[in-house]
Amino acid sequence: MGNMHCPPEDAALLASVAQDICPFPNYSPNPLFINVLSINSSLHLRNHYMAVQSSLTPKQLEDFTQGLRTTFGRDGKVTLGGVGVVALSLAVLFDTLARQVRGEWVSDSGPIPGLFVKNLRGYYPAHVYTVSEYLRLIPHIANNPTRMIEESEKYHKQLVIDHESWDKLVENHTMATKDDTTAVNVFMEQYIAFSLSLHLSRITNFTGNLLDINSNEFPTADIIWNLNCDLKAADKEFLAKVKKSDKRTQEAFESCTPKSGHPSQTWLQHVAKLVMADVLFLPAQSGYANPDSIVAHREHFDLKAHALKKWVE
């Protein structure tokens, strides 16, 4: 995937120009998606853990650490917490606890705040709710092998059902499936579902099909772009702004211009399409190209060892 003729940095530069004229949704997912679900997940998780702790006041840090101790006990070890969906669940837990100790209200249901791309209409596909529920549960069962196997198998089956329901919506050409932010959320959910399959392979003799990720299921030509402006007027302003811009921006515009010299849609829709295409290509850069080697990758996470606050009082 990705645009072979338009480097991500060029698409991002043009997007910054377009956003000033006609704001469109930010399609880039939370960095935790790519970082914590990568082959270097443990390193990214440790860095995130330290960053979250460092952002808290001494009293908040004490409450934060107590919350982790309550969940994981005196040892502070998380089985397979350094890899895959367990690592992602820990990152979500760190963010949730940090918000709570700051006195912020955090919902314990629905799509996990900040993890998926915000949909202005408030619509999220069913699998986003399933994934969110599973990630919230993992920290409480991570060190219980029996529960972890049972719940992971249950949620894996539910995601299969969710995918089948989604496929029917696609076949029926529903409006929701063509929404730009929804397409990104479905794709990123598939990435998590793929990681859940890998997790099952680590902890069981799982022989089911991996819930694979396939960016080809989301042809960007059919996407409904949420651009809230007069596109013709915005196009004229965009082209005028690029013409007056610096050399670097003009070079980016040239590299991202279709061979025909003009996109099939408006220029702003074209830029949005380029940005989304690069987002859908991100998982391929995460190091998950070889499932067999990833399944063999097992690493526990030691919360106590990297705690900034004394773990046991």
mmCIF file of C-alpha atoms in Angstrom:
data_model
loop_
_atom_site.group_PDB
_atom_site.id
_atom_site.type_symbol
_atom_site.label_atom_id
_atom_site.label_comp_id
_atom_site.label_asym_id
_atom_site.label_seq_id
_atom_site.Cartn_x
_atom_site.Cartn_y
_atom_site.Cartn_z
ATOM 1 C CA MET A 1 0.000 0.000 0.000
ATOM 2 C CA GLY A 2 0.974 3.602 0.243
ATOM 3 C CA ASN A 3 1.499 6.072 -2.562
ATOM 4 C CA MET A 4 4.593 5.030 -4.488
ATOM 5 C CA HIS A 5 5.055 8.494 -6.009
ATOM 6 C CA CYS A 6 4.228 10.623 -2.999
ATOM 7 C CA PRO A 7 6.420 10.151 0.101
ATOM 8 C CA PRO A 8 4.575 10.372 3.442
ATOM 9 C CA GLU A 9 6.453 13.544 4.387
ATOM 10 C CA ASP A 10 5.272 15.224 1.171
ATOM 11 C CA ALA A 11 1.667 14.162 1.767
ATOM 12 C CA ALA A 12 1.894 15.483 5.335
ATOM 13 C CA LEU A 13 3.284 18.809 4.110
ATOM 14 C CA LEU A 14 0.451 19.249 1.609
ATOM 15 C CA ALA A 15 -2.042 18.208 4.277
ATOM 16 C CA SER A 16 -0.805 21.014 6.523
ATOM 17 C CA VAL A 17 -1.563 23.495 3.719
ATOM 18 C CA ALA A 18 -4.955 21.942 2.988
ATOM 19 C CA GLN A 19 -5.923 21.801 6.662
ATOM 20 C CA ASP A 20 -5.554 25.584 6.955
ATOM 21 C CA ILE A 21 -8.080 26.005 4.156
ATOM 22 C CA CYS A 22 -10.528 23.198 4.778
ATOM 23 C CA PRO A 23 -9.971 21.132 7.948
ATOM 24 C CA PHE A 24 -10.454 17.403 7.500
ATOM 25 C CA PRO A 25 -10.197 14.666 10.140
ATOM 26 C CA ASN A 26 -6.826 13.600 11.458
ATOM 27 C CA TYR A 27 -6.506 10.055 10.133
ATOM 28 C CA SER A 28 -3.305 9.275 11.993
ATOM 29 C CA PRO A 29 -4.059 6.738 14.723
ATOM 30 C CA ASN A 30 -2.696 6.926 18.226
ATOM 31 C CA PRO A 31 1.073 6.156 18.033
ATOM 32 C CA LEU A 32 0.470 3.300 20.478
ATOM 33 C CA PHE A 33 -1.094 1.326 17.634
ATOM 34 C CA ILE A 34 2.121 1.089 15.701
ATOM 35 C CA ASN A 35 4.702 1.417 18.472
ATOM 36 C CA VAL A 36 3.300 -0.980 21.054
ATOM 37 C CA LEU A 37 2.174 -3.534 18.468
ATOM 38 C CA SER A 38 5.579 -3.567 16.790
ATOM 39 C CA ILE A 39 8.451 -6.017 17.114
ATOM 40 C CA ASN A 40 10.021 -3.491 19.551
ATOM 41 C CA SER A 41 6.866 -3.297 21.642
ATOM 42 C CA SER A 42 8.553 -3.756 25.024
ATOM 43 C CA LEU A 43 10.916 -0.816 24.460
ATOM 44 C CA HIS A 44 8.083 1.454 23.338
ATOM 45 C CA LEU A 45 5.920 0.361 26.261
ATOM 46 C CA ARG A 46 8.708 1.044 28.754
ATOM 47 C CA ASN A 47 9.252 4.508 27.267
ATOM 48 C CA HIS A 48 5.522 5.215 27.433
ATOM 49 C CA TYR A 49 5.372 3.970 31.035
ATOM 50 C CA MET A 50 8.214 6.274 32.048
ATOM 51 C CA ALA A 51 6.743 9.243 30.164
ATOM 52 C CA VAL A 52 3.335 8.837 31.823
ATOM 53 C CA GLN A 53 4.890 8.575 35.288
ATOM 54 C CA SER A 54 7.103 11.611 34.678
ATOM 55 C CA SER A 55 4.057 13.699 33.755
ATOM 56 C CA LEU A 56 2.470 13.244 37.200
ATOM 57 C CA THR A 57 2.900 15.197 40.432
ATOM 58 C CA PRO A 58 4.323 13.267 43.424
ATOM 59 C CA LYS A 59 0.824 12.729 44.875
ATOM 60 C CA GLN A 60 -0.600 11.686 41.499
ATOM 61 C CA LEU A 61 2.318 9.311 40.965
ATOM 62 C CA GLU A 62 1.656 7.719 44.355
ATOM 63 C CA ASP A 63 -1.998 7.145 43.429
ATOM 64 C CA PHE A 64 -1.006 5.903 39.966
ATOM 65 C CA THR A 65 1.454 3.367 41.405
ATOM 66 C CA GLN A 66 -1.091 2.240 43.993
ATOM 67 C CA GLY A 67 -3.566 1.602 41.181
ATOM 68 C CA LEU A 68 -1.067 -0.636 39.423
ATOM 69 C CA ARG A 69 -0.178 -2.442 42.661
ATOM 70 C CA THR A 70 -3.873 -3.108 43.280
ATOM 71 C CA THR A 71 -4.248 -4.639 39.833
ATOM 72 C CA PHE A 72 -1.008 -6.617 39.562
ATOM 73 C CA GLY A 73 0.078 -7.272 43.142
ATOM 74 C CA ARG A 74 3.383 -6.866 44.966
ATOM 75 C CA ASP A 75 5.535 -8.488 42.250
ATOM 76 C CA GLY A 76 4.361 -6.150 39.497
ATOM 77 C CA LYS A 77 4.989 -8.723 36.769
ATOM 78 C CA VAL A 78 2.676 -8.920 33.750
ATOM 79 C CA THR A 79 2.711 -12.171 31.789
ATOM 80 C CA LEU A 80 3.567 -11.411 28.140
ATOM 81 C CA GLY A 81 3.065 -7.746 28.993
ATOM 82 C CA GLY A 82 5.925 -6.710 26.768
ATOM 83 C CA VAL A 83 4.347 -7.898 23.525
ATOM 84 C CA GLY A 84 1.233 -7.557 21.402
ATOM 85 C CA VAL A 85 -2.236 -6.889 22.723
ATOM 86 C CA VAL A 86 -1.120 -7.274 26.350
ATOM 87 C CA ALA A 87 1.412 -4.477 25.845
ATOM 88 C CA LEU A 88 -1.273 -2.340 24.202
ATOM 89 C CA SER A 89 -3.658 -3.004 27.082
ATOM 90 C CA LEU A 90 -0.987 -1.856 29.552
ATOM 91 C CA ALA A 91 -0.400 1.338 27.572
ATOM 92 C CA VAL A 92 -4.154 2.009 27.641
ATOM 93 C CA LEU A 93 -4.221 1.299 31.380
ATOM 94 C CA PHE A 94 -1.340 3.728 32.029
ATOM 95 C CA ASP A 95 -3.167 6.491 30.172
ATOM 96 C CA THR A 96 -6.449 5.707 31.922
ATOM 97 C CA LEU A 97 -4.940 5.676 35.411
ATOM 98 C CA ALA A 98 -3.027 8.889 34.706
ATOM 99 C CA ARG A 99 -6.222 10.673 33.692
ATOM 100 C CA GLN A 100 -8.043 9.359 36.743
ATOM 101 C CA VAL A 101 -5.395 10.475 39.242
ATOM 102 C CA ARG A 102 -5.486 13.922 37.630
ATOM 103 C CA GLY A 103 -9.152 14.038 38.510
ATOM 104 C CA GLU A 104 -10.461 13.547 34.979
ATOM 105 C CA TRP A 105 -13.548 11.461 34.299
ATOM 106 C CA VAL A 106 -12.843 8.403 32.173
ATOM 107 C CA SER A 107 -15.569 6.194 30.759
ATOM 108 C CA ASP A 108 -15.211 2.476 31.435
ATOM 109 C CA SER A 109 -17.211 1.501 28.340
ATOM 110 C CA GLY A 110 -17.410 2.337 24.647
ATOM 111 C CA PRO A 111 -14.474 3.123 22.329
ATOM 112 C CA ILE A 112 -11.296 3.799 24.308
ATOM 113 C CA PRO A 113 -10.729 7.588 24.249
ATOM 114 C CA GLY A 114 -7.830 8.675 22.099
ATOM 115 C CA LEU A 115 -7.110 5.218 20.737
ATOM 116 C CA PHE A 116 -9.268 5.305 17.626
ATOM 117 C CA VAL A 117 -9.746 8.124 15.143
ATOM 118 C CA LYS A 118 -12.532 10.420 16.299
ATOM 119 C CA ASN A 119 -15.698 10.240 14.242
ATOM 120 C CA LEU A 120 -17.602 13.523 14.266
ATOM 121 C CA ARG A 121 -20.914 11.709 13.819
ATOM 122 C CA GLY A 122 -20.190 9.518 16.837
ATOM 123 C CA TYR A 123 -20.345 6.310 14.790
ATOM 124 C CA TYR A 124 -17.934 3.451 15.483
ATOM 125 C CA PRO A 125 -18.226 -0.060 14.013
ATOM 126 C CA ALA A 126 -19.050 -2.971 16.316
ATOM 127 C CA HIS A 127 -15.511 -4.364 16.374
ATOM 128 C CA VAL A 128 -14.181 -1.121 17.901
ATOM 129 C CA TYR A 129 -16.432 -1.727 20.913
ATOM 130 C CA THR A 130 -15.329 -5.383 21.088
ATOM 131 C CA VAL A 131 -11.631 -4.483 20.974
ATOM 132 C CA SER A 132 -12.074 -1.716 23.561
ATOM 133 C CA GLU A 133 -13.815 -4.096 25.953
ATOM 134 C CA TYR A 134 -11.097 -6.720 25.504
ATOM 135 C CA LEU A 135 -8.224 -4.270 26.053
ATOM 136 C CA ARG A 136 -9.826 -2.986 29.261
ATOM 137 C CA LEU A 137 -10.184 -6.558 30.528
ATOM 138 C CA ILE A 138 -6.668 -7.864 29.797
ATOM 139 C CA PRO A 139 -4.820 -6.236 32.741
ATOM 140 C CA HIS A 140 -7.172 -7.971 35.170
ATOM 141 C CA ILE A 141 -6.592 -11.448 33.693
ATOM 142 C CA ALA A 142 -3.037 -11.180 32.318
ATOM 143 C CA ASN A 143 -1.547 -13.329 35.094
ATOM 144 C CA ASN A 144 -4.387 -15.866 35.055
ATOM 145 C CA PRO A 145 -3.608 -18.298 32.206
ATOM 146 C CA THR A 146 -6.996 -20.015 32.291
ATOM 147 C CA ARG A 147 -8.989 -16.783 32.156
ATOM 148 C CA MET A 148 -6.685 -15.322 29.538
ATOM 149 C CA ILE A 149 -7.216 -18.283 27.220
ATOM 150 C CA GLU A 150 -10.986 -18.357 27.777
ATOM 151 C CA GLU A 151 -11.507 -14.632 27.278
ATOM 152 C CA SER A 152 -9.129 -14.343 24.329
ATOM 153 C CA GLU A 153 -10.891 -17.178 22.522
ATOM 154 C CA LYS A 154 -14.276 -15.597 23.284
ATOM 155 C CA TYR A 155 -13.268 -12.187 21.961
ATOM 156 C CA HIS A 156 -11.589 -13.729 18.937
ATOM 157 C CA LYS A 157 -14.885 -15.434 18.045
ATOM 158 C CA GLN A 158 -16.762 -12.173 18.569
ATOM 159 C CA LEU A 159 -14.402 -10.319 16.250
ATOM 160 C CA VAL A 160 -15.022 -12.960 13.577
ATOM 161 C CA ILE A 161 -18.747 -12.275 13.961
ATOM 162 C CA ASP A 162 -18.133 -8.530 13.849
ATOM 163 C CA HIS A 163 -16.139 -8.917 10.622
ATOM 164 C CA GLU A 164 -18.880 -10.986 9.025
ATOM 165 C CA SER A 165 -21.470 -8.341 9.938
ATOM 166 C CA TRP A 166 -19.205 -5.635 8.547
ATOM 167 C CA ASP A 167 -18.766 -7.558 5.292
ATOM 168 C CA LYS A 168 -22.548 -7.582 4.881
ATOM 169 C CA LEU A 169 -22.642 -3.811 5.349
ATOM 170 C CA VAL A 170 -19.960 -3.449 2.693
ATOM 171 C CA GLU A 171 -21.893 -5.716 0.320
ATOM 172 C CA ASN A 172 -25.018 -3.609 0.884
ATOM 173 C CA HIS A 173 -23.064 -0.427 0.111
ATOM 174 C CA THR A 174 -24.088 1.312 3.314
ATOM 175 C CA MET A 175 -23.062 4.908 3.884
ATOM 176 C CA ALA A 176 -21.212 4.056 7.118
ATOM 177 C CA THR A 177 -18.664 1.795 5.435
ATOM 178 C CA LYS A 178 -17.547 4.596 3.129
ATOM 179 C CA ASP A 179 -16.969 7.175 5.852
ATOM 180 C CA ASP A 180 -13.303 8.196 5.943
ATOM 181 C CA THR A 181 -12.683 7.934 9.698
ATOM 182 C CA THR A 182 -14.701 4.720 9.908
ATOM 183 C CA ALA A 183 -12.548 3.113 7.216
ATOM 184 C CA VAL A 184 -9.400 3.950 9.200
ATOM 185 C CA ASN A 185 -10.927 2.662 12.458
ATOM 186 C CA VAL A 186 -11.938 -0.636 10.852
ATOM 187 C CA PHE A 187 -8.483 -1.065 9.402
ATOM 188 C CA MET A 188 -6.714 -0.318 12.676
ATOM 189 C CA GLU A 189 -9.115 -2.609 14.535
ATOM 190 C CA GLN A 190 -8.096 -5.364 12.112
ATOM 191 C CA TYR A 191 -4.507 -4.705 13.094
ATOM 192 C CA ILE A 192 -5.396 -5.268 16.756
ATOM 193 C CA ALA A 193 -7.449 -8.348 15.824
ATOM 194 C CA PHE A 194 -4.417 -9.725 14.013
ATOM 195 C CA SER A 195 -2.373 -9.162 17.184
ATOM 196 C CA LEU A 196 -5.061 -10.924 19.221
ATOM 197 C CA SER A 197 -4.704 -13.927 16.898
ATOM 198 C CA LEU A 198 -0.954 -13.889 17.448
ATOM 199 C CA HIS A 199 -1.520 -13.688 21.199
ATOM 200 C CA LEU A 200 -3.740 -16.765 21.060
ATOM 201 C CA SER A 201 -1.009 -18.564 19.148
ATOM 202 C CA ARG A 202 1.433 -17.718 21.922
ATOM 203 C CA ILE A 203 -0.721 -18.998 24.780
ATOM 204 C CA THR A 204 -2.508 -21.960 23.182
ATOM 205 C CA ASN A 205 -2.237 -24.449 20.364
ATOM 206 C CA PHE A 206 -4.407 -22.068 18.371
ATOM 207 C CA THR A 207 -5.109 -23.437 14.910
ATOM 208 C CA GLY A 208 -7.735 -20.951 13.725
ATOM 209 C CA ASN A 209 -7.192 -18.458 10.949
ATOM 210 C CA LEU A 210 -5.314 -15.299 11.804
ATOM 211 C CA LEU A 211 -7.604 -12.289 11.594
ATOM 212 C CA ASP A 212 -5.336 -10.726 9.022
ATOM 213 C CA ILE A 213 -5.111 -7.085 8.004
ATOM 214 C CA ASN A 214 -5.733 -6.179 4.397
ATOM 215 C CA SER A 215 -5.623 -2.576 3.281
ATOM 216 C CA ASN A 216 -6.951 -3.585 -0.126
ATOM 217 C CA GLU A 217 -10.383 -3.951 1.468
ATOM 218 C CA PHE A 218 -10.557 -0.171 1.711
ATOM 219 C CA PRO A 219 -10.419 1.329 -1.797
ATOM 220 C CA THR A 220 -9.951 5.029 -1.119
ATOM 221 C CA ALA A 221 -11.670 5.968 -4.388
ATOM 222 C CA ASP A 222 -15.051 5.129 -2.811
ATOM 223 C CA ILE A 223 -14.455 6.960 0.452
ATOM 224 C CA ILE A 224 -16.722 9.793 1.567
ATOM 225 C CA TRP A 225 -14.348 12.543 2.658
ATOM 226 C CA ASN A 226 -15.562 14.677 5.554
ATOM 227 C CA LEU A 227 -14.415 18.025 4.207
ATOM 228 C CA ASN A 228 -16.695 20.727 5.539
ATOM 229 C CA CYS A 229 -16.217 23.458 2.972
ATOM 230 C CA ASP A 230 -16.952 24.516 -0.609
ATOM 231 C CA LEU A 231 -14.545 22.181 -2.383
ATOM 232 C CA LYS A 232 -14.314 24.171 -5.628
ATOM 233 C CA ALA A 233 -13.530 27.385 -3.795
ATOM 234 C CA ALA A 234 -11.133 25.546 -1.477
ATOM 235 C CA ASP A 235 -9.337 24.032 -4.472
ATOM 236 C CA LYS A 236 -8.669 27.450 -5.965
ATOM 237 C CA GLU A 237 -7.365 28.712 -2.641
ATOM 238 C CA PHE A 238 -5.213 25.607 -2.185
ATOM 239 C CA LEU A 239 -3.582 25.930 -5.612
ATOM 240 C CA ALA A 240 -2.995 29.651 -5.088
ATOM 241 C CA LYS A 241 -1.426 29.015 -1.687
ATOM 242 C CA VAL A 242 0.865 26.291 -3.065
ATOM 243 C CA LYS A 243 1.931 28.601 -5.913
ATOM 244 C CA LYS A 244 2.985 31.254 -3.393
ATOM 245 C CA SER A 245 4.597 28.765 -0.993
ATOM 246 C CA ASP A 246 8.257 27.883 -0.505
ATOM 247 C CA LYS A 247 10.253 25.636 -2.786
ATOM 248 C CA ARG A 248 9.902 22.595 -0.515
ATOM 249 C CA THR A 249 6.092 22.759 -0.597
ATOM 250 C CA GLN A 250 6.065 23.176 -4.368
ATOM 251 C CA GLU A 251 8.331 20.149 -4.722
ATOM 252 C CA ALA A 252 5.956 18.137 -2.528
ATOM 253 C CA PHE A 253 3.032 19.242 -4.676
ATOM 254 C CA GLU A 254 4.842 18.159 -7.817
ATOM 255 C CA SER A 255 5.764 14.746 -6.400
ATOM 256 C CA CYS A 256 2.182 14.115 -5.294
ATOM 257 C CA THR A 257 0.462 15.287 -8.475
ATOM 258 C CA PRO A 258 -1.125 12.425 -10.471
ATOM 259 C CA LYS A 259 0.437 11.587 -13.830
ATOM 260 C CA SER A 260 -2.646 12.990 -15.536
ATOM 261 C CA GLY A 261 -1.836 16.355 -14.008
ATOM 262 C CA HIS A 262 -5.076 16.528 -12.057
ATOM 263 C CA PRO A 263 -6.722 14.190 -9.523
ATOM 264 C CA SER A 264 -9.985 12.417 -10.311
ATOM 265 C CA GLN A 265 -11.528 14.240 -7.357
ATOM 266 C CA THR A 266 -10.754 17.690 -5.974
ATOM 267 C CA TRP A 267 -7.239 18.540 -4.839
ATOM 268 C CA LEU A 268 -8.246 18.539 -1.182
ATOM 269 C CA GLN A 269 -9.857 15.117 -1.517
ATOM 270 C CA HIS A 270 -6.698 13.945 -3.266
ATOM 271 C CA VAL A 271 -4.533 15.138 -0.370
ATOM 272 C CA ALA A 272 -6.840 13.471 2.163
ATOM 273 C CA LYS A 273 -6.603 10.259 0.141
ATOM 274 C CA LEU A 274 -2.792 10.405 0.170
ATOM 275 C CA VAL A 275 -2.693 10.876 3.939
ATOM 276 C CA MET A 276 -5.097 7.980 4.522
ATOM 277 C CA ALA A 277 -3.139 5.712 2.156
ATOM 278 C CA ASP A 278 0.008 6.317 4.199
ATOM 279 C CA VAL A 279 -1.881 5.558 7.436
ATOM 280 C CA LEU A 280 -3.114 2.246 6.018
ATOM 281 C CA PHE A 281 0.468 1.386 5.115
ATOM 282 C CA LEU A 282 1.791 1.925 8.656
ATOM 283 C CA PRO A 283 1.298 -1.657 9.959
ATOM 284 C CA ALA A 284 3.546 -2.986 7.200
ATOM 285 C CA GLN A 285 6.362 -0.961 8.759
ATOM 286 C CA SER A 286 5.856 -2.346 12.271
ATOM 287 C CA GLY A 287 7.934 -5.519 11.863
ATOM 288 C CA TYR A 288 4.956 -7.891 11.857
ATOM 289 C CA ALA A 289 5.770 -9.279 8.426
ATOM 290 C CA ASN A 290 6.616 -12.768 9.719
ATOM 291 C CA PRO A 291 3.894 -14.158 12.037
ATOM 292 C CA ASP A 292 5.933 -17.265 12.915
ATOM 293 C CA SER A 293 8.794 -15.244 14.383
ATOM 294 C CA ILE A 294 6.350 -12.924 16.148
ATOM 295 C CA VAL A 295 4.544 -15.815 17.854
ATOM 296 C CA ALA A 296 7.887 -16.977 19.217
ATOM 297 C CA HIS A 297 8.473 -13.505 20.652
ATOM 298 C CA ARG A 298 7.510 -13.714 24.330
ATOM 299 C CA GLU A 299 8.405 -11.102 26.895
ATOM 300 C CA HIS A 300 6.956 -10.354 30.308
ATOM 301 C CA PHE A 301 6.815 -6.785 31.596
ATOM 302 C CA ASP A 302 8.135 -5.719 34.993
ATOM 303 C CA LEU A 303 6.151 -2.733 36.262
ATOM 304 C CA LYS A 304 8.051 -2.655 39.529
ATOM 305 C CA ALA A 305 11.486 -2.471 37.896
ATOM 306 C CA HIS A 306 10.558 0.644 35.928
ATOM 307 C CA ALA A 307 8.438 2.358 38.569
ATOM 308 C CA LEU A 308 9.476 5.885 39.564
ATOM 309 C CA LYS A 309 7.666 5.474 42.876
ATOM 310 C CA LYS A 310 8.682 2.879 45.457
ATOM 311 C CA TRP A 311 6.550 -0.158 44.590
ATOM 312 C CA VAL A 312 6.116 -1.724 48.017
ATOM 313 C CA GLU A 313 5.636 0.653 50.935
#
